Short mmCIF file of C-alpha atoms in Angstrom, two decimals:
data_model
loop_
_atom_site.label_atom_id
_atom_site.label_comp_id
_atom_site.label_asym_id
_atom_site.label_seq_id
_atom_site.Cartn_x
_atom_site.Cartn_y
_atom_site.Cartn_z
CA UNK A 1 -12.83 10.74 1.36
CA UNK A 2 -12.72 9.51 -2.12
CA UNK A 3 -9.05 9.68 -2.79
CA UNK A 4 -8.38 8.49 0.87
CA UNK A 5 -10.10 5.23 -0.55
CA UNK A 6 -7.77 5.56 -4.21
CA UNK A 7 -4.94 6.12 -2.45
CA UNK A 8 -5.87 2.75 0.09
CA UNK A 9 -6.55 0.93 -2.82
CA UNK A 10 -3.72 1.65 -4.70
CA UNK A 11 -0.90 0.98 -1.66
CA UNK A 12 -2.96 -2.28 -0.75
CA UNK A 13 -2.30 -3.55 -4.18
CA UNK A 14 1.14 -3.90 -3.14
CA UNK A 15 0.52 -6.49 -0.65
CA UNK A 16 -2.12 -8.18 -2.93
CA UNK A 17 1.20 -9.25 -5.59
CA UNK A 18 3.14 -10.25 -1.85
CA UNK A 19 0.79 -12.53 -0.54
CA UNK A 20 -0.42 -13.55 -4.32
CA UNK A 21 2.74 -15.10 -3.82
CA UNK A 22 2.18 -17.30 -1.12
CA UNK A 23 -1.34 -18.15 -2.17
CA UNK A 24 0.60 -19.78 -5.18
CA UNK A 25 2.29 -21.61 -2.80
CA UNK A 26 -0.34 -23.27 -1.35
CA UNK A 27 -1.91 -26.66 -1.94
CA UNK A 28 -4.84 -25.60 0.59
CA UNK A 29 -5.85 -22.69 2.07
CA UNK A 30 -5.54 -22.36 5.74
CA UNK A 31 -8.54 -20.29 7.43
CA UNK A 32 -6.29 -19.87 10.07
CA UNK A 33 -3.32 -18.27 8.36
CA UNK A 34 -5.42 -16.41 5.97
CA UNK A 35 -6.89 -14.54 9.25
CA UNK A 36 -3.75 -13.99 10.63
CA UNK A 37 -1.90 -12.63 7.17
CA UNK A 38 -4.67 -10.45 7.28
CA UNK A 39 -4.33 -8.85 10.39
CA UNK A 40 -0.71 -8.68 10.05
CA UNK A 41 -0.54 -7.21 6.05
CA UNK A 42 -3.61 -4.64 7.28
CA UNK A 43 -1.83 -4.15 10.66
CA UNK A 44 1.81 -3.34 9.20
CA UNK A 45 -0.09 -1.03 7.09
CA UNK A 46 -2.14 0.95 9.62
CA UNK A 47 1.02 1.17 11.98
CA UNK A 48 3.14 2.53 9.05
CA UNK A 49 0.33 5.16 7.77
CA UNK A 50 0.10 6.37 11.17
CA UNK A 51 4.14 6.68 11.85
CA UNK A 52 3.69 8.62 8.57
CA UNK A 53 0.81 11.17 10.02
CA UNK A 54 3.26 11.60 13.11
CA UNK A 55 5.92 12.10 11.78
CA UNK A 56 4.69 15.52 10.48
CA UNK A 57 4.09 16.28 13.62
CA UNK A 58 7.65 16.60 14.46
CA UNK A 59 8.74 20.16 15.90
CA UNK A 60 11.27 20.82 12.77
CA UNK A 61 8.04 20.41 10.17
CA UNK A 62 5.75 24.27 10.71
CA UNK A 63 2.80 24.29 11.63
CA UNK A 64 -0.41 25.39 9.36
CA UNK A 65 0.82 28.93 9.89
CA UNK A 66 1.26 30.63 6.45
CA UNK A 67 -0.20 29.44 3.25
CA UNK A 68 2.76 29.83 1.47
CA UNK A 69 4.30 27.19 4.19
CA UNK A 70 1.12 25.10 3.80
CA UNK A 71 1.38 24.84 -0.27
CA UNK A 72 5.07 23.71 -0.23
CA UNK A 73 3.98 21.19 1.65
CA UNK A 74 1.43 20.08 -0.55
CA UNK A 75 3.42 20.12 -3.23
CA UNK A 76 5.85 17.31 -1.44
CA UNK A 77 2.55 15.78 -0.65
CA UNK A 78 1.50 15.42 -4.81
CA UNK A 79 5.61 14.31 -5.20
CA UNK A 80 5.15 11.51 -2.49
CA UNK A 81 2.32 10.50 -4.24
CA UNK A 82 3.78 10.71 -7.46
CA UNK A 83 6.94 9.04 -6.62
CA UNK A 84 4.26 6.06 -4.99
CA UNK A 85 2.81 5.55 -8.22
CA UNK A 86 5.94 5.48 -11.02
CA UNK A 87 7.54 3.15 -8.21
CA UNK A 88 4.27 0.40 -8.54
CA UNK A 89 4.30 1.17 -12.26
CA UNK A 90 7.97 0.17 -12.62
CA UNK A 91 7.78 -2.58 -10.54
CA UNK A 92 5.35 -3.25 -12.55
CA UNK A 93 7.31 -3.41 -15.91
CA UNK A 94 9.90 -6.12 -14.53
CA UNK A 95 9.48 -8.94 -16.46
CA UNK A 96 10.56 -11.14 -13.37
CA UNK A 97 10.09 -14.94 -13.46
CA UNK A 98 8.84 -16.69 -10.24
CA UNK A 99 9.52 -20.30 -9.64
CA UNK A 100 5.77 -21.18 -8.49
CA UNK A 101 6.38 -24.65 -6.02
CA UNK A 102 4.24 -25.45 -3.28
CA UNK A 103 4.70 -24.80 0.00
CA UNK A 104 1.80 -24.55 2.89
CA UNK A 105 4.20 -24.29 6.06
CA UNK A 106 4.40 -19.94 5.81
CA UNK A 107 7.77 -19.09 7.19
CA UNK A 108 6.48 -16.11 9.97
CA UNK A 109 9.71 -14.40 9.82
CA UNK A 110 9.62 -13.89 6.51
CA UNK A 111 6.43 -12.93 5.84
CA UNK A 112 6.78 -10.49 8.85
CA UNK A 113 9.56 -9.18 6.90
CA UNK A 114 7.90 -8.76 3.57
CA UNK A 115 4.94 -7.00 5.66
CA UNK A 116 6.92 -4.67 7.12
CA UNK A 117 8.54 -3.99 3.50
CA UNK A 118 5.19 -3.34 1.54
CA UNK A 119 4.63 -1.50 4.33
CA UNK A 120 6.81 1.81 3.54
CA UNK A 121 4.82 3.26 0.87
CA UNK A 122 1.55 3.27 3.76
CA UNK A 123 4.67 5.55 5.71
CA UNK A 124 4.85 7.80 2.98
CA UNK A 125 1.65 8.04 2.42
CA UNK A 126 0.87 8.93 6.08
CA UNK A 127 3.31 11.72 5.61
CA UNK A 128 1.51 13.17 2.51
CA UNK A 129 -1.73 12.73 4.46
CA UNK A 130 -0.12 14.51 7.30
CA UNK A 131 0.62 17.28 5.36
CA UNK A 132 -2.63 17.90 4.13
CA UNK A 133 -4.52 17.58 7.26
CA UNK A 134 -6.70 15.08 6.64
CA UNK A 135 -8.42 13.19 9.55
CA UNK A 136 -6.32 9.90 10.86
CA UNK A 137 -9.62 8.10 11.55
CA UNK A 138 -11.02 8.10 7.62
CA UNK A 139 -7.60 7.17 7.07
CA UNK A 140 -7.31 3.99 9.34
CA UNK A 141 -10.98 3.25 8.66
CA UNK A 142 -10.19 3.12 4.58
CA UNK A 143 -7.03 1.05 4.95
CA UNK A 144 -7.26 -1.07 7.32
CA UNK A 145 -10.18 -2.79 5.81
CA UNK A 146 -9.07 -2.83 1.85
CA UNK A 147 -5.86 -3.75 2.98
CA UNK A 148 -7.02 -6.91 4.37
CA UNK A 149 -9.40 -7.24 1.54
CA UNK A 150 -6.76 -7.16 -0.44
CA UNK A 151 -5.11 -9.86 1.63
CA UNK A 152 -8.01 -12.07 1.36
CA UNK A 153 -7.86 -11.85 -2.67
CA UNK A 154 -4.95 -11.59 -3.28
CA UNK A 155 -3.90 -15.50 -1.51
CA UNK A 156 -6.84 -16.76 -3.05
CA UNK A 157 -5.75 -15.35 -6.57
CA UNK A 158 -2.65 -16.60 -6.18
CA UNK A 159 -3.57 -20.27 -4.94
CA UNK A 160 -6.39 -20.28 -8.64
CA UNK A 161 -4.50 -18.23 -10.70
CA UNK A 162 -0.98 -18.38 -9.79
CA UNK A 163 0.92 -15.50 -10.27
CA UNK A 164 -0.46 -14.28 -13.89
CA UNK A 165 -1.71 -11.15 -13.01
CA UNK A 166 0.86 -9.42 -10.20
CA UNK A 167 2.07 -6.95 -13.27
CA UNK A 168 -1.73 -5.26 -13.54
CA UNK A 169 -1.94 -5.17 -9.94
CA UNK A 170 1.40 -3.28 -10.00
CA UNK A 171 -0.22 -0.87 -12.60
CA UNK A 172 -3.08 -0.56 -11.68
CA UNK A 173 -1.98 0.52 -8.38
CA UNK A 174 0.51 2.58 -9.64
CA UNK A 175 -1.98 4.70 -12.12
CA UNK A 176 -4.23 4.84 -8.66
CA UNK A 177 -1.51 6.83 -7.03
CA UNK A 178 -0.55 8.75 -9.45
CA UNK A 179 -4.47 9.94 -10.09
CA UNK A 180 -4.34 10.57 -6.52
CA UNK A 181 -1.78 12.61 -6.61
CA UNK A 182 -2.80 14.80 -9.80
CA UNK A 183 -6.06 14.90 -7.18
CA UNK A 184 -4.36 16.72 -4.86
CA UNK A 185 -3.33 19.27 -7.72
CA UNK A 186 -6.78 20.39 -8.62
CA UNK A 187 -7.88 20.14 -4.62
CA UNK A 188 -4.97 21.91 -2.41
CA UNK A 189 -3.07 23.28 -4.94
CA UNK A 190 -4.97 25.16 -8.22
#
């Protein structure tokens, strides 16, 4: 259960930098819109891990048959985590300059969008956790609710902070995932 909380922690990251950016938009924050970026960021994400957990399901993937069968997927399961983590950690390194203006009307479509976008690594994910059996429901019950934690902060951080500290989120959700996935190493595969 512990790295099914890491691993939450470190994809929700990604959507605290995305909606850091449109707290740093804001001259106010809206109760209102705050509830309903949560639901939609934590939403997007839950919906995408579990496409991910069904999608091993799929006839062409074998079942739990052999171990042999078993380990090579585990070892796709440690790359997709891997992969998860170098990819935060470089987006990380971009020194990218945002123009911070204000802006309290949230265009839906976009955001919608960008949710569905920060969104694919909780697909991957839900493949690697497909692969290694574990249960959906500690799954949904550890993302769901730091994702829209992580919602919650990360528009307030933006609207007091601005949009300082996106590049540790970005690392520090990127070493997450990859300490998840040297986790699943020691666990499934040593």
């Amino acid at each position: 259960m512990a790295e099914i909380f890491v691993i939450s922690i470190g994809l929700s990251l990604d959507v605290f930098v995305a909606v850091a950016y449109l707290g740093a938009g804001f001259s106010r924050v809206d109760r209102k819109n705050l509830i309903l970026l949560s639901l939609l960021f934590g939403g997007m994400q839950l919906g995408a891990l579990l496409a991910g957990n069904l999608i091993t399901l799929l006839p062409f993937f074998p079942g739990p048959g052999s171990r042999h069968i078993a380990q090579r997927w585990e070892v796709l399961t440690v790359l997709i985590f891997a992969g998860l983590g170098v990819y935060m950690i470089q987006k990380g390194i971009k020194k990218e300059e945002v123009l911070e203006r204000r802006e309290d009307a949230i265009d839906w479509k976009k955001v919608i969008i960008l949710s569905v976008v920060t969104s694919l690594d909780a697909l991957f994910a839900g493949v690697g956790f497909g692969f290694l059996d574990t249960e959906v429901i500690a799954q949904a019950l550890s993302l769901f609710p730091v994702t829209v934690l992580s919602t919650v902060l990360g528009v307030y951080m933006g609207y007091m902070l601005g949009l300082e500290h996106k590049r540790k989120a970005y690392w520090t959700g990127g070493i997450l995932l990859l300490t998840a996935s040297i986790d699943v190493v020691i666990h499934y595969i040593i």
